[in-house]
Amino acid sequence: MTDPLAAADLARALALLLPVRDHLALAAAAPPTIGTGWRGPAAEAARRREAALALALRAAADLAADVVDALRRAGAVAA
Amino acid sequence: MTGRGGPGVPGRDGGASGAADSGGDADPGGPLRVTAAGTATVWTDEMLATADRLGTLDEALARDARRVVAAVDARVSPSPAALLPLLAAAATEAGRARDLLARAAEGYTAAEARVDATLRGAAGVAGAMLGGLARLVVLVAPIPTLAVGAVVAAGSGSAGRAARDQVLAHPEWITSPEFARTLSLAATSLDGAALAALGVPVGVAAVAGAGPSTAEQTRTGASAVLAAGRLGGLFRETDVTVRRTGAAPLGEPAVGVRGRLDRVPEVDQVRIERFDVPGEPPRFQVYVGPTETFSPVASTEPWDLTSNVTGVAGGAAGSFRAVEAAMRDAGIRPDHEVQVVGFSQGGLVATMVAASDRWRVVGLESHGAPTGTLDVPSGVAGLQIRHSDDLVPALGGPQSDRSLVQVEREAFAGDAAPPAGVAAPAHQRDAYERTALAVDAAGSATVREQIARLDAFAADYLARPGATATVLTYRGERVP
C-alpha cells in the first residue's frame, strides 16, 4: 500500500539531510590542522580542543548517517 | 618580533610553514608569523588558517542546523531532531577552539610587547649613557660593521678588516631575532645618545629618548647618524639623474610573491611595467632594486648607504628621487594607479613612494626593507615581508605602521645554521626567495587575499580585449 504524502515528506527530508550527512562525515574525517611546530601549554590546549571538536563532529556525523538510513528505509516502506 | 625557545609561543621551534624548496635544498626558514592589517596581534599562518577553517565550519554547521530544522517533522527513528543538540555541541567546540587560538595569539603578542618595552627602556638609558660623538659611533658600530663594513674597514684599517672577517666567520652572531630586535631598539635610542652627546644629562636624555613614537625616535637617530657622518664627509646627498636603458614588450605579468621578487632588478635599479587597455587609463607596476654599494661616501651610485640612512631619517634619498624621476619619464601621472615592489633599499623606496601623497599607490610589496618609520595610507593592498633574524629591516626601527599585512619569519630557524662567509645571511636575496615561496604557499585567508589583490592588479587589466604591456628599465646616477 502506497502513501504518496508520506513518501514525499520522507523524500524531502532525505534531500535536506543528505548534504548534512555528507558535510559532517567530511568534517569529522578532516585531519588535525594544528601541526607539530607549535609547542607548549597553549599548543597542547589547542590540540585538546581540536580533538574535542573532532569527537563532537564524529558523534553528529554518525547520528546523521543513522537518520539518513532510517529515512531511506521508511521511504522504501512508504513507496 | 621573535625569540628562540620559550614555552607557549606559537611556531617557535618547528620547521617551515608552507615549507618551500628552492634549488633542491630544504628550506631552513621558520613558520610564517602574520599580523593582519590594522591589528597588532601576531598569529602564525598555521593558526590563522586553522581559525579560518573553524569559521567556515561554524557557518557550515549553522547551515546544517537550518536543514535539520526544515526536516524535523520526518517521523523516523532516530529523529532528525536528535541531531540539533549534537550540531550545537560541535558549534560550541568550534567556537571554543577559535577563542583559544585568539587568546594564544594575544598572549604571545602581549609577551612580545613586554619584552620590547623592557628592552626599549634599557636601550634608551644605554643610548643616553653612551653620549658623546665617539660613543655614538660605537653605538652604531653594528651598522658599519655588519651592513656597512666599509666604515669600520676604512676607519680602523686592519682592526676593521679583522672584525669584518670575524663576523663573516661567525654569521650566527648577527643572524638571530635577538640581535635584530636589539638593533631595532638601539635604532630608537640613538636620539637619546645624540642628546647626551650634546651634553644633556643622562637622565634627561634617557627620558627624551623615550619620546612619543618609535618612528620619530628612529628618524631622529638616523638624522643624528647623518649629521655625525657628514662631519667626516660621509652621507652627503647629491642631485640624481636617470636614463632609460631599455624598452620592450612584456609577455606575462608577474604572478605570486616569488614571481614579483624575481622581477626586482639589479644594476639598472628601476623596472617599470606599463599595462594599457583601450579606453582606460594605464596602470603601472614599479620594481625597485636593492642597495648596490654600502660605501658611506656618496659617489655616482644612488642606491648606496647614504640613501639608506637618508630614507630612514625621512629625507629625500637619492634613490627615491631617481625612482620618482623614472616614474615621471614612464608617463605615470598622479592619478594613475601604481603598484610598487622592492627588496631591501628597494622596499624602503617603494614604501616611500606609497607613503608619498604624490602618487596613487594601490599596492605595495616589500621584502627585507627598513620601513619602520614610514606610514602607508590605509586601503593600500599588499604585504611587508621581513626576516626576524635580518638586521637590515631592524635598522629602520620597530614597525610602527600597521596598514599593510605584516609577514615575518626566521630565515634560519631552530638548529639551521646560517652559512659562513656570507655577509648578513638572513638578508640575502636567496633567503628572501625561499620566504617568498613560503608566503605563496600560505594557508591563511589574511595572506592569500593580499596575494590575490597584488596578482589581480596586472592580470585583470591584461585579460581585457586589446590589452598591451610594456617594460621600461632605468638606471639612476648621482651627480656629485
Coordinates of C-alpha atoms in Angstrom, one line a residue:
Chain A
M1 CA 0.0 0.0 0.0
T2 CA 1.4 3.4 -1.0
D3 CA 1.1 6.7 0.9
P4 CA 2.1 9.4 -1.6
L5 CA 2.0 12.1 1.0
A6 CA 4.3 10.3 3.5
A7 CA 6.7 9.3 0.7
A8 CA 7.0 12.9 -0.5
D9 CA 7.7 14.1 3.0
L10 CA 10.3 11.5 3.5
A11 CA 11.9 12.3 0.2
R12 CA 12.0 15.9 1.1
A13 CA 13.6 15.2 4.4
L14 CA 16.1 12.9 2.8
A15 CA 17.0 15.6 0.2
L16 CA 17.5 18.1 3.1
L17 CA 19.6 15.8 5.3
L18 CA 21.9 14.1 2.7
P19 CA 24.1 17.2 2.4
V20 CA 24.2 17.4 6.2
R21 CA 25.4 13.8 6.5
D22 CA 28.0 14.3 3.8
H23 CA 29.3 17.5 5.3
L24 CA 29.5 16.1 8.8
A25 CA 31.3 13.0 7.5
L26 CA 33.8 15.1 5.7
A27 CA 34.4 17.5 8.6
A28 CA 34.7 14.6 11.1
A29 CA 37.3 12.9 8.9
A30 CA 39.4 16.1 8.4
P31 CA 43.0 15.7 9.7
P32 CA 44.1 18.0 12.6
T33 CA 45.3 21.3 11.3
I34 CA 47.5 22.3 14.3
G35 CA 50.9 20.9 13.3
T36 CA 53.8 20.0 15.5
G37 CA 55.6 23.3 15.0
W38 CA 53.7 24.9 17.8
R39 CA 54.7 23.7 21.2
G40 CA 53.9 24.5 24.8
P41 CA 50.9 24.5 27.1
A42 CA 48.8 26.7 24.7
A43 CA 49.5 24.4 21.9
E44 CA 48.5 21.4 23.9
A45 CA 45.3 23.1 24.9
A46 CA 44.6 23.9 21.3
R47 CA 45.2 20.3 20.3
R48 CA 42.9 19.0 23.1
R49 CA 40.2 21.5 21.9
E50 CA 40.6 20.3 18.3
A51 CA 40.3 16.7 19.4
A52 CA 37.1 17.5 21.3
L53 CA 35.7 19.2 18.2
A54 CA 36.6 16.1 16.2
L55 CA 34.7 13.9 18.7
A56 CA 31.7 16.2 18.6
L57 CA 31.7 16.1 14.8
R58 CA 32.1 12.3 14.7
A59 CA 29.0 11.9 17.0
A60 CA 26.9 14.2 14.8
A61 CA 28.2 12.5 11.6
D62 CA 27.3 9.1 13.0
L63 CA 23.8 10.2 14.0
A64 CA 23.2 12.0 10.7
A65 CA 24.2 8.7 8.9
D66 CA 21.7 6.8 11.1
V67 CA 18.9 9.3 10.4
V68 CA 19.5 9.2 6.6
D69 CA 19.5 5.4 6.7
A70 CA 16.2 5.5 8.7
L71 CA 14.7 7.9 6.2
R72 CA 15.7 5.6 3.3
R73 CA 14.1 2.6 5.0
A74 CA 11.0 4.5 5.8
G75 CA 10.8 5.8 2.3
A76 CA 11.1 2.3 0.8
V77 CA 8.2 1.2 3.0
A78 CA 6.1 4.2 2.2
A79 CA 6.7 3.7 -1.5
Chain B
M1 CA 59.2 40.1 16.8
T2 CA 60.5 36.8 17.9
G3 CA 63.0 35.0 20.1
R4 CA 64.0 31.4 20.3
G5 CA 62.7 28.8 22.7
G6 CA 60.3 29.7 25.3
P7 CA 57.1 27.9 26.2
G8 CA 53.8 28.7 24.9
V9 CA 54.9 30.6 21.8
P10 CA 53.4 29.6 18.6
G11 CA 55.6 28.3 15.9
R12 CA 58.9 28.7 17.8
D13 CA 60.7 25.5 17.0
G14 CA 59.0 24.0 14.1
G15 CA 60.1 23.9 10.5
A16 CA 58.7 26.0 7.7
S17 CA 55.1 26.7 7.5
G18 CA 54.2 26.2 3.9
A19 CA 57.7 24.9 3.5
A20 CA 59.2 25.8 0.3
D21 CA 62.1 24.3 -1.5
S22 CA 64.5 26.3 -3.6
G23 CA 67.0 24.6 -5.8
G24 CA 66.5 21.3 -4.1
D25 CA 67.7 22.4 -0.7
A26 CA 65.5 22.2 2.3
D27 CA 64.1 25.5 3.5
P28 CA 65.8 26.4 6.8
G29 CA 63.2 29.1 7.4
G30 CA 60.7 29.1 10.3
P31 CA 56.9 29.4 10.3
L32 CA 55.3 32.5 8.9
R33 CA 54.1 34.9 11.5
V34 CA 51.4 37.2 10.3
T35 CA 49.9 40.4 11.6
A36 CA 46.7 41.4 9.8
A37 CA 46.3 44.9 8.5
G38 CA 45.1 47.3 11.2
T39 CA 45.9 45.0 14.1
A40 CA 48.8 44.3 16.3
T41 CA 48.2 40.7 17.1
V42 CA 50.8 38.3 15.8
W43 CA 49.5 34.9 14.6
T44 CA 51.3 32.1 12.8
D45 CA 49.9 31.5 9.4
E46 CA 49.0 28.0 10.6
M47 CA 46.9 29.4 13.5
L48 CA 45.2 31.8 11.1
A49 CA 44.4 29.1 8.6
T50 CA 43.0 27.0 11.5
A51 CA 40.9 29.9 12.7
D52 CA 39.7 30.4 9.1
R53 CA 38.7 26.7 8.9
L54 CA 36.9 26.9 12.2
G55 CA 35.0 30.0 11.0
T56 CA 34.0 28.1 7.8
L57 CA 32.9 25.1 9.9
D58 CA 30.8 27.3 12.1
E59 CA 28.9 28.7 9.1
A60 CA 28.5 25.2 7.7
L61 CA 27.1 23.9 11.0
A62 CA 24.6 26.7 11.1
R63 CA 23.6 25.8 7.5
D64 CA 23.3 22.1 8.6
A65 CA 21.1 23.1 11.6
R66 CA 18.7 25.0 9.3
R67 CA 18.3 22.0 7.1
V68 CA 17.7 19.8 10.1
V69 CA 15.0 22.2 11.4
A70 CA 13.3 22.1 8.0
A71 CA 13.3 18.3 8.1
V72 CA 12.5 17.9 11.8
D73 CA 8.9 16.6 11.3
A74 CA 10.0 13.5 9.5
R75 CA 8.7 10.6 11.5
V76 CA 11.6 8.2 11.7
S77 CA 13.8 6.8 14.4
P78 CA 16.3 8.2 15.2
S79 CA 14.6 11.5 14.7
P80 CA 16.3 14.4 12.8
A81 CA 15.5 16.5 15.9
A82 CA 18.1 14.5 17.8
L83 CA 20.8 16.0 15.5
L84 CA 20.2 19.5 16.7
P85 CA 21.9 19.2 20.1
L86 CA 24.9 17.4 18.5
L87 CA 25.3 20.2 15.9
A88 CA 25.1 22.8 18.7
A89 CA 27.7 20.9 20.7
A90 CA 30.0 20.8 17.6
A91 CA 29.5 24.5 17.0
T92 CA 30.3 25.2 20.7
E93 CA 33.5 23.3 20.4
A94 CA 34.5 25.1 17.2
G95 CA 33.8 28.4 18.9
R96 CA 35.9 27.4 21.9
A97 CA 38.8 26.4 19.7
R98 CA 38.7 29.7 17.9
D99 CA 38.7 31.6 21.2
L100 CA 41.6 29.6 22.4
L101 CA 43.6 30.4 19.2
A102 CA 42.8 34.1 19.6
R103 CA 43.8 34.1 23.2
A104 CA 47.1 32.3 22.4
A105 CA 47.9 34.9 19.7
E106 CA 47.0 37.8 22.0
G107 CA 49.1 36.2 24.8
Y108 CA 52.1 35.8 22.5
T109 CA 51.7 39.3 21.3
A110 CA 51.5 40.7 24.8
A111 CA 54.5 38.8 25.9
E112 CA 56.5 40.1 22.9
A113 CA 55.3 43.7 23.7
R114 CA 56.5 43.3 27.3
V115 CA 60.0 42.2 26.2
D116 CA 60.1 45.1 23.7
A117 CA 59.1 47.6 26.4
T118 CA 61.8 46.3 28.7
L119 CA 64.4 46.3 26.0
R120 CA 63.4 49.8 24.8
G121 CA 63.7 51.3 28.2
A122 CA 67.1 49.7 28.6
A123 CA 68.2 50.8 25.2
G124 CA 67.1 54.4 25.9
V125 CA 69.2 54.5 29.0
A126 CA 72.1 52.8 27.3
G127 CA 71.9 55.2 24.4
A128 CA 71.9 58.2 26.7
M129 CA 74.8 56.8 28.7
L130 CA 76.8 56.3 25.6
G131 CA 76.7 60.0 24.9
G132 CA 79.4 61.8 23.0
L133 CA 80.1 61.5 19.3
A134 CA 82.8 58.9 19.7
R135 CA 80.4 56.8 21.8
L136 CA 77.7 57.4 19.3
V137 CA 79.9 55.9 16.6
V138 CA 80.5 52.9 19.0
L139 CA 76.7 52.6 19.4
V140 CA 76.1 52.5 15.6
A141 CA 79.2 50.3 15.1
P142 CA 76.9 47.3 14.3
I143 CA 75.6 49.3 11.3
P144 CA 79.0 49.9 9.7
T145 CA 80.4 46.6 10.8
L146 CA 77.6 44.4 9.7
A147 CA 75.8 46.3 7.0
V148 CA 78.4 48.7 6.0
G149 CA 81.7 47.0 6.6
A150 CA 83.4 49.8 4.7
V151 CA 83.1 52.2 7.6
V152 CA 85.0 50.1 10.0
A153 CA 87.4 48.9 7.4
A154 CA 88.2 52.3 6.2
G155 CA 88.3 53.8 9.6
S156 CA 90.2 51.2 11.5
G157 CA 92.4 49.6 8.9
S158 CA 93.5 46.1 9.8
A159 CA 91.4 46.1 13.0
G160 CA 88.3 46.8 11.0
R161 CA 89.1 44.1 8.5
A162 CA 89.7 41.6 11.3
A163 CA 86.4 42.5 12.8
R164 CA 84.7 42.0 9.4
D165 CA 86.4 38.7 8.9
Q166 CA 85.2 37.5 12.4
V167 CA 81.7 38.5 11.5
L168 CA 81.9 36.6 8.2
A169 CA 83.2 33.6 10.0
H170 CA 80.5 33.7 12.7
P171 CA 77.3 34.7 10.9
E172 CA 75.3 33.4 13.8
W173 CA 76.5 36.5 15.8
I174 CA 74.4 38.7 13.6
T175 CA 71.7 36.3 12.5
S176 CA 69.2 35.9 15.3
P177 CA 65.9 37.5 16.2
E178 CA 67.5 38.7 19.5
F179 CA 70.3 40.6 17.7
A180 CA 67.9 42.1 15.2
R181 CA 65.5 43.1 17.9
T182 CA 68.2 44.7 20.0
L183 CA 69.5 46.6 16.9
S184 CA 65.9 47.7 16.1
L185 CA 65.5 49.1 19.6
A186 CA 69.0 50.6 19.5
A187 CA 67.9 52.5 16.4
T188 CA 65.2 54.1 18.6
S189 CA 67.7 55.1 21.3
L190 CA 70.2 56.9 19.0
D191 CA 68.4 60.2 19.6
G192 CA 69.0 59.8 23.3
A193 CA 72.6 59.2 22.6
A194 CA 72.7 62.3 20.4
L195 CA 71.2 64.4 23.2
A196 CA 73.8 63.1 25.6
A197 CA 76.4 63.8 23.0
L198 CA 75.3 67.4 23.2
G199 CA 75.8 67.5 26.9
V200 CA 72.3 66.8 28.1
P201 CA 72.4 64.9 31.5
V202 CA 71.9 61.1 31.2
G203 CA 68.5 61.0 33.0
V204 CA 67.1 63.8 30.9
A205 CA 68.4 62.4 27.7
A206 CA 67.0 59.0 28.5
V207 CA 63.6 60.5 29.1
A208 CA 63.8 62.4 25.8
G209 CA 64.9 59.3 24.1
A210 CA 61.7 57.6 25.3
G211 CA 59.8 60.1 23.1
P212 CA 56.4 60.0 21.6
S213 CA 56.8 57.3 19.0
T214 CA 59.4 54.8 17.9
A215 CA 59.2 56.1 14.4
E216 CA 60.1 59.6 15.5
Q217 CA 62.9 58.2 17.7
T218 CA 64.3 56.2 14.8
R219 CA 64.1 59.2 12.4
T220 CA 65.8 61.4 14.9
G221 CA 68.5 58.8 15.5
A222 CA 69.1 58.3 11.7
S223 CA 69.3 62.1 11.4
A224 CA 71.9 62.1 14.2
V225 CA 73.9 59.4 12.3
L226 CA 73.7 61.6 9.1
A227 CA 74.9 64.7 11.0
A228 CA 77.7 62.8 12.7
G229 CA 78.8 61.2 9.4
R230 CA 78.7 64.5 7.4
L231 CA 81.2 65.9 9.9
G232 CA 83.5 63.3 8.4
G233 CA 82.5 63.7 4.8
L234 CA 80.1 60.8 4.8
F235 CA 76.4 60.6 3.8
R236 CA 76.3 63.7 1.6
E237 CA 73.2 63.7 -0.6
T238 CA 73.6 64.9 -4.2
D239 CA 71.4 65.5 -7.3
V240 CA 70.5 62.5 -9.3
T241 CA 69.7 61.8 -12.9
V242 CA 68.0 58.8 -14.6
R243 CA 68.3 57.4 -18.1
R244 CA 66.1 54.9 -19.7
T245 CA 68.2 51.8 -20.5
G246 CA 65.6 49.6 -22.2
A247 CA 62.0 49.3 -23.5
A248 CA 60.4 46.2 -24.7
P249 CA 57.0 44.4 -25.0
L250 CA 56.1 42.5 -21.9
G251 CA 54.8 38.9 -22.1
E252 CA 53.1 37.8 -18.9
P253 CA 52.6 39.8 -15.7
A254 CA 54.4 38.5 -12.6
V255 CA 52.3 36.1 -10.6
G256 CA 52.8 35.5 -6.9
V257 CA 55.2 36.9 -4.3
R258 CA 58.2 34.9 -5.7
G259 CA 57.3 36.0 -9.2
R260 CA 57.3 39.7 -8.2
L261 CA 60.6 39.3 -6.2
D262 CA 62.2 37.7 -9.3
R263 CA 61.5 40.9 -11.3
V264 CA 63.2 43.2 -8.8
P265 CA 66.1 44.5 -10.8
E266 CA 69.8 44.8 -10.1
V267 CA 72.3 47.2 -11.6
D268 CA 69.6 49.0 -13.6
Q269 CA 67.8 49.8 -10.5
V270 CA 64.3 50.5 -11.7
R271 CA 61.9 48.4 -13.7
I272 CA 58.5 49.8 -14.7
E273 CA 55.8 47.7 -16.3
R274 CA 53.1 49.6 -18.1
F275 CA 49.7 48.0 -18.8
D276 CA 47.4 49.6 -21.3
V277 CA 43.7 48.8 -22.1
P278 CA 41.8 50.8 -24.8
G279 CA 39.6 53.4 -23.2
E280 CA 41.1 53.0 -19.7
P281 CA 44.0 54.9 -18.0
P282 CA 47.2 52.9 -17.9
R283 CA 48.4 51.1 -14.8
F284 CA 52.0 50.8 -13.7
Q285 CA 54.0 48.3 -11.7
V286 CA 57.2 49.7 -10.4
Y287 CA 60.0 47.4 -9.2
V288 CA 62.9 49.0 -7.2
G289 CA 66.3 47.3 -6.7
P290 CA 68.3 46.8 -3.6
T291 CA 71.4 48.6 -2.3
E292 CA 74.2 48.5 -4.9
T293 CA 77.0 49.8 -2.7
F294 CA 77.5 50.1 1.1
S295 CA 80.1 52.8 0.8
P296 CA 79.1 55.7 3.1
V297 CA 80.8 58.1 0.8
A298 CA 78.4 59.2 -2.0
S299 CA 79.9 58.6 -5.4
T300 CA 77.8 58.0 -8.6
E301 CA 75.6 55.2 -7.3
P302 CA 72.3 56.5 -5.7
W303 CA 71.4 53.0 -4.3
D304 CA 74.0 53.5 -1.6
L305 CA 74.3 53.8 2.2
T306 CA 73.6 57.5 2.0
S307 CA 70.2 56.8 0.5
N308 CA 69.5 54.1 3.1
V309 CA 70.2 56.4 6.1
T310 CA 68.6 59.4 4.5
G311 CA 65.5 57.4 3.8
V312 CA 65.2 56.1 7.3
A313 CA 65.7 59.6 8.5
G314 CA 62.7 60.7 6.5
G315 CA 64.7 62.6 3.9
A316 CA 64.6 62.7 0.1
A317 CA 67.1 59.9 -0.6
G318 CA 68.9 59.9 -3.9
S319 CA 67.4 56.6 -4.9
F320 CA 63.9 57.8 -4.0
R321 CA 64.3 60.9 -6.2
A322 CA 65.7 58.7 -9.0
V323 CA 62.6 56.4 -8.8
E324 CA 60.3 59.4 -9.0
A325 CA 62.1 60.7 -12.0
A326 CA 61.9 57.3 -13.7
M327 CA 58.1 57.2 -12.9
R328 CA 57.6 60.6 -14.5
D329 CA 59.6 59.6 -17.5
A330 CA 57.5 56.5 -17.9
G331 CA 54.4 58.7 -18.1
I332 CA 53.0 58.0 -14.7
R333 CA 50.7 60.8 -13.6
P334 CA 49.4 61.4 -10.0
D335 CA 46.0 59.9 -10.9
H336 CA 47.4 56.7 -12.4
E337 CA 47.1 53.5 -10.4
V338 CA 50.5 52.2 -9.4
Q339 CA 51.8 49.1 -7.6
V340 CA 55.3 49.2 -6.1
V341 CA 57.6 46.3 -5.3
G342 CA 61.1 46.4 -3.8
F343 CA 63.7 44.4 -2.0
S344 CA 66.0 45.8 0.8
Q345 CA 66.6 49.5 -0.1
G346 CA 64.2 49.0 -2.9
G347 CA 61.5 48.1 -0.4
L348 CA 62.3 51.2 1.6
V349 CA 62.0 53.4 -1.6
A350 CA 58.8 51.5 -2.7
T351 CA 57.3 52.3 0.7
M352 CA 58.4 55.9 0.5
V353 CA 56.6 56.1 -2.9
A354 CA 53.5 54.6 -1.3
A355 CA 53.7 57.0 1.7
S356 CA 54.1 60.0 -0.5
D357 CA 51.0 61.9 -1.4
R358 CA 52.3 62.5 -5.0
W359 CA 51.3 59.1 -6.3
R360 CA 48.2 56.9 -6.3
V361 CA 49.7 53.7 -5.0
V362 CA 47.2 50.9 -4.7
G363 CA 49.5 48.0 -3.9
L364 CA 52.9 47.6 -2.2
E365 CA 55.1 44.6 -1.6
S366 CA 58.4 45.0 0.3
H367 CA 61.0 42.4 1.1
G368 CA 63.5 42.9 3.9
A369 CA 63.2 46.6 4.0
P370 CA 63.8 49.1 6.9
T371 CA 60.3 50.6 6.7
G372 CA 59.7 51.0 10.4
T373 CA 59.4 54.8 10.2
L374 CA 57.0 55.0 7.3
D375 CA 53.2 55.3 7.3
V376 CA 51.4 53.8 4.4
P377 CA 47.9 55.2 3.7
S378 CA 45.1 52.8 4.6
G379 CA 43.4 51.0 1.8
V380 CA 46.7 50.0 0.0
A381 CA 46.8 46.3 -0.7
G382 CA 49.9 44.3 -0.1
L383 CA 52.5 42.7 2.2
Q384 CA 55.5 43.8 4.1
I385 CA 57.8 40.7 4.4
R386 CA 60.8 40.6 6.6
H387 CA 63.0 38.1 8.4
S388 CA 63.1 38.4 12.2
D389 CA 66.8 37.5 12.1
D390 CA 67.7 40.0 9.4
L391 CA 69.5 43.1 10.7
V392 CA 68.6 45.3 7.8
P393 CA 64.9 45.8 8.4
A394 CA 65.8 46.3 12.1
L395 CA 67.9 49.3 11.2
G396 CA 64.6 51.1 10.4
G397 CA 63.4 50.6 14.0
P398 CA 60.3 48.7 15.1
Q399 CA 57.5 48.6 12.5
S400 CA 55.1 51.2 13.7
D401 CA 52.6 51.4 10.8
R402 CA 50.1 48.5 10.6
S403 CA 48.3 49.5 7.4
L404 CA 49.6 46.5 5.5
V405 CA 49.6 42.8 6.4
Q406 CA 53.0 42.1 8.0
V407 CA 54.6 38.7 7.3
E408 CA 57.7 37.7 9.3
R409 CA 59.7 34.6 9.8
E410 CA 63.2 33.5 10.8
A411 CA 65.4 32.8 7.7
F412 CA 67.4 30.3 9.7
A413 CA 65.1 28.7 12.3
G414 CA 65.8 26.2 15.1
D415 CA 69.0 24.4 14.5
A416 CA 69.5 25.7 11.0
A417 CA 73.0 27.4 10.8
P418 CA 73.4 30.4 8.6
P419 CA 76.2 30.0 6.0
A420 CA 79.6 31.2 6.9
G421 CA 81.4 33.7 4.6
V422 CA 78.2 35.4 3.7
A423 CA 77.6 39.0 4.9
A424 CA 74.2 39.1 6.7
P425 CA 72.9 35.7 5.5
A426 CA 69.3 36.4 6.5
H427 CA 69.3 39.5 4.3
Q428 CA 70.5 37.7 1.1
R429 CA 68.2 37.5 -1.9
D430 CA 68.2 33.7 -1.9
A431 CA 66.9 33.7 1.7
Y432 CA 64.1 36.1 0.7
E433 CA 63.3 33.9 -2.4
R434 CA 62.7 30.9 -0.1
T435 CA 60.5 33.0 2.1
A436 CA 58.6 34.3 -1.0
L437 CA 57.8 30.7 -1.9
A438 CA 56.6 30.1 1.7
V439 CA 54.4 33.1 1.5
D440 CA 53.0 31.9 -1.8
A441 CA 52.1 28.6 0.0
A442 CA 50.5 30.4 3.0
G443 CA 47.2 28.8 4.1
S444 CA 45.5 31.8 5.8
A445 CA 43.0 34.0 4.0
T446 CA 44.7 37.0 5.5
V447 CA 47.8 36.4 3.4
R448 CA 46.1 34.8 0.4
E449 CA 43.7 37.7 -0.1
Q450 CA 46.6 40.1 -0.3
I451 CA 48.5 38.0 -2.8
A452 CA 45.3 37.7 -4.9
R453 CA 44.9 41.5 -4.9
L454 CA 48.5 42.1 -5.9
D455 CA 48.3 39.5 -8.7
A456 CA 45.0 40.9 -10.0
F457 CA 46.4 44.4 -10.5
A458 CA 48.1 43.5 -13.8
A459 CA 46.3 40.2 -14.6
D460 CA 42.8 41.8 -14.6
Y461 CA 43.9 44.5 -17.0
L462 CA 45.7 42.1 -19.3
A463 CA 42.7 39.9 -19.5
R464 CA 40.7 42.6 -21.3
P465 CA 40.4 42.9 -25.1
G466 CA 43.2 44.9 -26.8
A467 CA 45.4 45.0 -23.7
T468 CA 49.1 45.5 -24.1
A469 CA 52.1 45.6 -21.7
T470 CA 55.5 47.2 -22.0
V471 CA 58.5 47.1 -19.7
L472 CA 60.9 50.0 -19.2
T473 CA 64.2 49.9 -17.4
Y474 CA 66.1 52.8 -15.8
R475 CA 69.5 53.5 -14.3
G476 CA 69.9 56.3 -11.9
E477 CA 73.2 58.1 -11.1
R478 CA 74.3 60.6 -8.6
V479 CA 75.6 63.9 -9.9
P480 CA 78.4 64.7 -7.4

